Short mmCIF file of C-alpha atoms in Angstrom, two decimals:
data_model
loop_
_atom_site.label_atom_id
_atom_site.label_comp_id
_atom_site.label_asym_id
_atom_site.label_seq_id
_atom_site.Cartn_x
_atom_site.Cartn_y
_atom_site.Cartn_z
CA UNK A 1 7.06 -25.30 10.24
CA UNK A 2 5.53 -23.49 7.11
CA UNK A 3 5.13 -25.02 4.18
CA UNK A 4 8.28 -24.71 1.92
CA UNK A 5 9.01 -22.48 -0.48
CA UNK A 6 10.56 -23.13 -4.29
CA UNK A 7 12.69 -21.32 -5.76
CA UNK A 8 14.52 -21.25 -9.00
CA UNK A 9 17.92 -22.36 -9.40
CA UNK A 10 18.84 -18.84 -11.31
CA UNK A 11 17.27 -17.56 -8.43
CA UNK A 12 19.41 -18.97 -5.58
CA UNK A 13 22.36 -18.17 -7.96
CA UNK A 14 22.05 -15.05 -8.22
CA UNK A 15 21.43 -14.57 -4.24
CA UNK A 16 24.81 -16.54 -3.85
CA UNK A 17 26.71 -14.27 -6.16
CA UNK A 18 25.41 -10.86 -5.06
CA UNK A 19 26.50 -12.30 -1.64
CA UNK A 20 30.12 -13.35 -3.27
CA UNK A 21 31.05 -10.38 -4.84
CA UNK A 22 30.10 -8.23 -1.87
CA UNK A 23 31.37 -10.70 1.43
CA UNK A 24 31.76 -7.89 3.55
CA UNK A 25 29.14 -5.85 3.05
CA UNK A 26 25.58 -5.99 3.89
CA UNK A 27 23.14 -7.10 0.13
CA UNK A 28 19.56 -7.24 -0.17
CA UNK A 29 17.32 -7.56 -2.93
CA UNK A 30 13.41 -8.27 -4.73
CA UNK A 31 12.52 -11.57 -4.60
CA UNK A 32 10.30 -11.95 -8.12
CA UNK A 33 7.22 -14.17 -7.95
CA UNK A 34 4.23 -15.14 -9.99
CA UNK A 35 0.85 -15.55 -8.03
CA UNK A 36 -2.31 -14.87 -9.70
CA UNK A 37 -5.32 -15.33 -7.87
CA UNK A 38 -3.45 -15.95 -4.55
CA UNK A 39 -2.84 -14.42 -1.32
CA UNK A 40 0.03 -16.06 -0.58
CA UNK A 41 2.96 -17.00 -2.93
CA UNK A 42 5.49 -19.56 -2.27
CA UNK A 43 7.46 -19.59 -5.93
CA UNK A 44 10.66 -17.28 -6.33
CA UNK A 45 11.09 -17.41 -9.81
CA UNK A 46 13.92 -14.32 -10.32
CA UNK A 47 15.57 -12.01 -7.90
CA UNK A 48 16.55 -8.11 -8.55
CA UNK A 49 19.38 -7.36 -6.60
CA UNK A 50 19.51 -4.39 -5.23
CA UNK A 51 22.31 -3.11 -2.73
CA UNK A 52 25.50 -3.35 -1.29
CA UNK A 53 25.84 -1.42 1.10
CA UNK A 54 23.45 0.62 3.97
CA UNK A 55 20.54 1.76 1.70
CA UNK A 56 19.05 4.27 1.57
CA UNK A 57 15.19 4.89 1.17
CA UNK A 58 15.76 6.27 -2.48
CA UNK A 59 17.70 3.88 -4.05
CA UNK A 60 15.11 1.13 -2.33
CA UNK A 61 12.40 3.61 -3.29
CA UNK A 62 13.48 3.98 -6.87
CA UNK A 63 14.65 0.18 -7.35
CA UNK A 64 11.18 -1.06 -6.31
CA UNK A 65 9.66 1.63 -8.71
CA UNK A 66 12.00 0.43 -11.32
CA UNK A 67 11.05 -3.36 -10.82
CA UNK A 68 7.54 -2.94 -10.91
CA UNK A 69 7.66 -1.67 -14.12
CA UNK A 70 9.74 -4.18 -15.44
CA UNK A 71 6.71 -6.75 -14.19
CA UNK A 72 4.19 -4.32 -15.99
CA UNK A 73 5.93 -4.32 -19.33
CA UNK A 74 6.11 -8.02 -19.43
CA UNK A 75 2.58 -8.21 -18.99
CA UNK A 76 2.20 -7.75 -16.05
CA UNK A 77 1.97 -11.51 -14.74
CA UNK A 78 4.97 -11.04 -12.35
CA UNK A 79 5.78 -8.90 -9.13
CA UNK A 80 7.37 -8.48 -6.42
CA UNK A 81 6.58 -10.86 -3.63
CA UNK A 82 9.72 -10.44 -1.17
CA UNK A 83 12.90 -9.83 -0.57
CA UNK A 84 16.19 -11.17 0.22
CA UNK A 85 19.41 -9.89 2.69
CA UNK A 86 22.72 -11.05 4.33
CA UNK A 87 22.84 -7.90 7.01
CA UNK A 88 26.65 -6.85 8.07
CA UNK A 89 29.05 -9.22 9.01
CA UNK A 90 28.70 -8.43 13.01
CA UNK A 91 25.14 -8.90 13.01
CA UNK A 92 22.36 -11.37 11.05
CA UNK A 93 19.32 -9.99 12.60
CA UNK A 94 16.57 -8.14 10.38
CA UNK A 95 17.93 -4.45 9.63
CA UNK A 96 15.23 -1.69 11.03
CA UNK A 97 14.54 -0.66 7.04
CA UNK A 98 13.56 -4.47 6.16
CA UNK A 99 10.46 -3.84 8.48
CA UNK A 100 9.39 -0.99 6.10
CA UNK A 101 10.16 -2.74 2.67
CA UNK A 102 7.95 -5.89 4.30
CA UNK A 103 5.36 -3.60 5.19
CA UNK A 104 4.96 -1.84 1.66
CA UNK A 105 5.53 -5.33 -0.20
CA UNK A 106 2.39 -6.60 1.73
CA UNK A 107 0.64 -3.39 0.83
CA UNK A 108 1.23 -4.68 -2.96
CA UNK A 109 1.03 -8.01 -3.09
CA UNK A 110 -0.44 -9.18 0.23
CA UNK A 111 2.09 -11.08 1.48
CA UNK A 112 6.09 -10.91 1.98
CA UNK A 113 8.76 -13.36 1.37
CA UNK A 114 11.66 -12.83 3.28
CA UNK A 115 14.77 -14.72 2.58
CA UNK A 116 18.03 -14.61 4.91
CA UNK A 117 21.54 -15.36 3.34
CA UNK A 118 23.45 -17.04 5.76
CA UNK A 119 27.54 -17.22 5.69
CA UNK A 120 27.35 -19.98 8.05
CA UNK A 121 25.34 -22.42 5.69
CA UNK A 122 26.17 -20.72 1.80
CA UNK A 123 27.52 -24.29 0.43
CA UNK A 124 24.32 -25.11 0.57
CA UNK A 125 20.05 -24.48 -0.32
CA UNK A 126 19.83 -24.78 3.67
CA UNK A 127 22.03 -20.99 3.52
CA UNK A 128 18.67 -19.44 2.71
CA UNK A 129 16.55 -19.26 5.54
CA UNK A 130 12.91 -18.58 4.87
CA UNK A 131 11.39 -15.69 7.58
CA UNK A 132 8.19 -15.05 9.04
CA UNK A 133 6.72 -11.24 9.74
CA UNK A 134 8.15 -11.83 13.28
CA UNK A 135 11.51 -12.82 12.20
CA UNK A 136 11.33 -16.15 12.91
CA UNK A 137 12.65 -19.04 10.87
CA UNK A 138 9.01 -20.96 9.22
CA UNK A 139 10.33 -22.94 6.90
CA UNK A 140 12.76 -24.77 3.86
CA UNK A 141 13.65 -24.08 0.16
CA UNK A 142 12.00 -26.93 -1.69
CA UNK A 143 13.61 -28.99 -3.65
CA UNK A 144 15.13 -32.49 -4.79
CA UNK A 145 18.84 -33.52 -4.09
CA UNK A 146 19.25 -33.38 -7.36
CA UNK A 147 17.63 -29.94 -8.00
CA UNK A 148 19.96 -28.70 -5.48
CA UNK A 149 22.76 -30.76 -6.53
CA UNK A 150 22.31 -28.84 -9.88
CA UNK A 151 21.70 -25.34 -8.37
CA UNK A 152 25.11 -25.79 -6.32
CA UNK A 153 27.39 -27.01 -9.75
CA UNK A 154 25.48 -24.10 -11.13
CA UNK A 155 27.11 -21.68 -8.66
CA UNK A 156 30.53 -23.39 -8.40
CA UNK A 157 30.74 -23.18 -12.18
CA UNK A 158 29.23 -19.22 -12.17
CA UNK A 159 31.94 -18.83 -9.05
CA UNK A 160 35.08 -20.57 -10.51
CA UNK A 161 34.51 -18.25 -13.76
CA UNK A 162 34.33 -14.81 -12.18
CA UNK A 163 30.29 -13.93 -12.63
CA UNK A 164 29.67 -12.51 -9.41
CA UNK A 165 31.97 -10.05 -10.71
CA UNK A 166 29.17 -9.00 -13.73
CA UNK A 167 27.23 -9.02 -11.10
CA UNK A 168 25.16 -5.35 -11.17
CA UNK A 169 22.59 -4.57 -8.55
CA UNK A 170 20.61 -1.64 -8.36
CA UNK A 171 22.70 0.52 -6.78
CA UNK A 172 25.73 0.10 -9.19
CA UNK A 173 23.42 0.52 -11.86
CA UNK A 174 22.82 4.09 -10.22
CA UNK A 175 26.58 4.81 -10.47
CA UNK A 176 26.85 3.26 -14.21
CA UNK A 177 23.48 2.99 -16.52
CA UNK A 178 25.36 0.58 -19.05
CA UNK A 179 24.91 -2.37 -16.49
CA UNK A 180 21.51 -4.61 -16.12
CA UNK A 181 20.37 -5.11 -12.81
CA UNK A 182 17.93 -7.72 -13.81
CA UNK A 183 21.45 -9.52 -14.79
CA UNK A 184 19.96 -11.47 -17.85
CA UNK A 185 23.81 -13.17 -18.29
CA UNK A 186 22.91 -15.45 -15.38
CA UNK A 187 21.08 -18.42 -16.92
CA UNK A 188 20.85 -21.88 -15.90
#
């Protein structure tokens, strides 16, 4: 077992909604991360989401152009240091793309967070499952009870008034510019 990884409860919120509003379809997104002077980061402080449905090398193309430049104008201190999916409802092994967003996040930032959403385990932190290069499960989210006590009334709140529906990832933002897909209504 890895060591564990920390992640904000905005964060794990907005995971858990882009994975509400879209339960039957396959979601992915950035995984946002501050690590100066290391090679390896193990803090997920914000998550882009990015898709809904089969992507397509474009929109992941475009939506990691898009974030990165977000990063830079906030100077610069943030980047992307993963990702994050819930693959199609038949299957929850790694989609064949994943491989290639890994491989290019690791070209940027050295390393790659990889995050699973999993429907079995989603009333809970334990529903993300942290991933090595090889696919296999290394280790926890980090956090207290109550941390996660708070994330989860977080979520039920966000759930029980309708937020996954503001939801925007990337790829509605493609089909209408007037939504945010850094989703800045999400707060905690």
């Amino acid at each position: 077992m890895g060591k564990a990884i920390k992640i904000t409860n905005g964060a794990y919120c907005k995971i858990l909604l882009h994975a509400a509003k879209y339960p039957s379809s396959p979601i992915g997104g950035f995984l946002i991360g501050s690590c100066p002077g290391s090679s390896s980061c193990d803090t997920v402080l914000d998550v882009i989401p990015v898709y809904h449905s089969a992507p397509v090398s474009a929109i992941l193309e475009n939506a990691a152009y898009a974030v990165d430049e977000i990063c830079e104008q906030q100077g610069g201190s943030k980047s992307i240091v993963g990702l994050y999916y819930l693959g199609d409802w038949l299957s929850q092994s790694e989609p064949i793309y994943l491989k290639g967003m890994r491989r290019g996040i690791e070209n940027n930032a050295g390393n790659c967070l990889v995050l699973t959403v999993n429907n079995d385990k989603i009333n809970d932190q334990s529903g993300l499952c942290v991933q090595t290069e090889n696919g296999a499960v290394c280790s926890t989210i980090e956090g207290t009870d109550e941390s996660k006590a708070a994330a989860n009334k977080a979520l039920n709140t966000f759930l029980a008034d309708g937020t996954e529906n503001s939801l925007v990832d990337f790829e509605d933002f493609l089909d209408n510019t007037q939504g945010d897909f850094r989703n800045p209504q999400i707060k905690i």
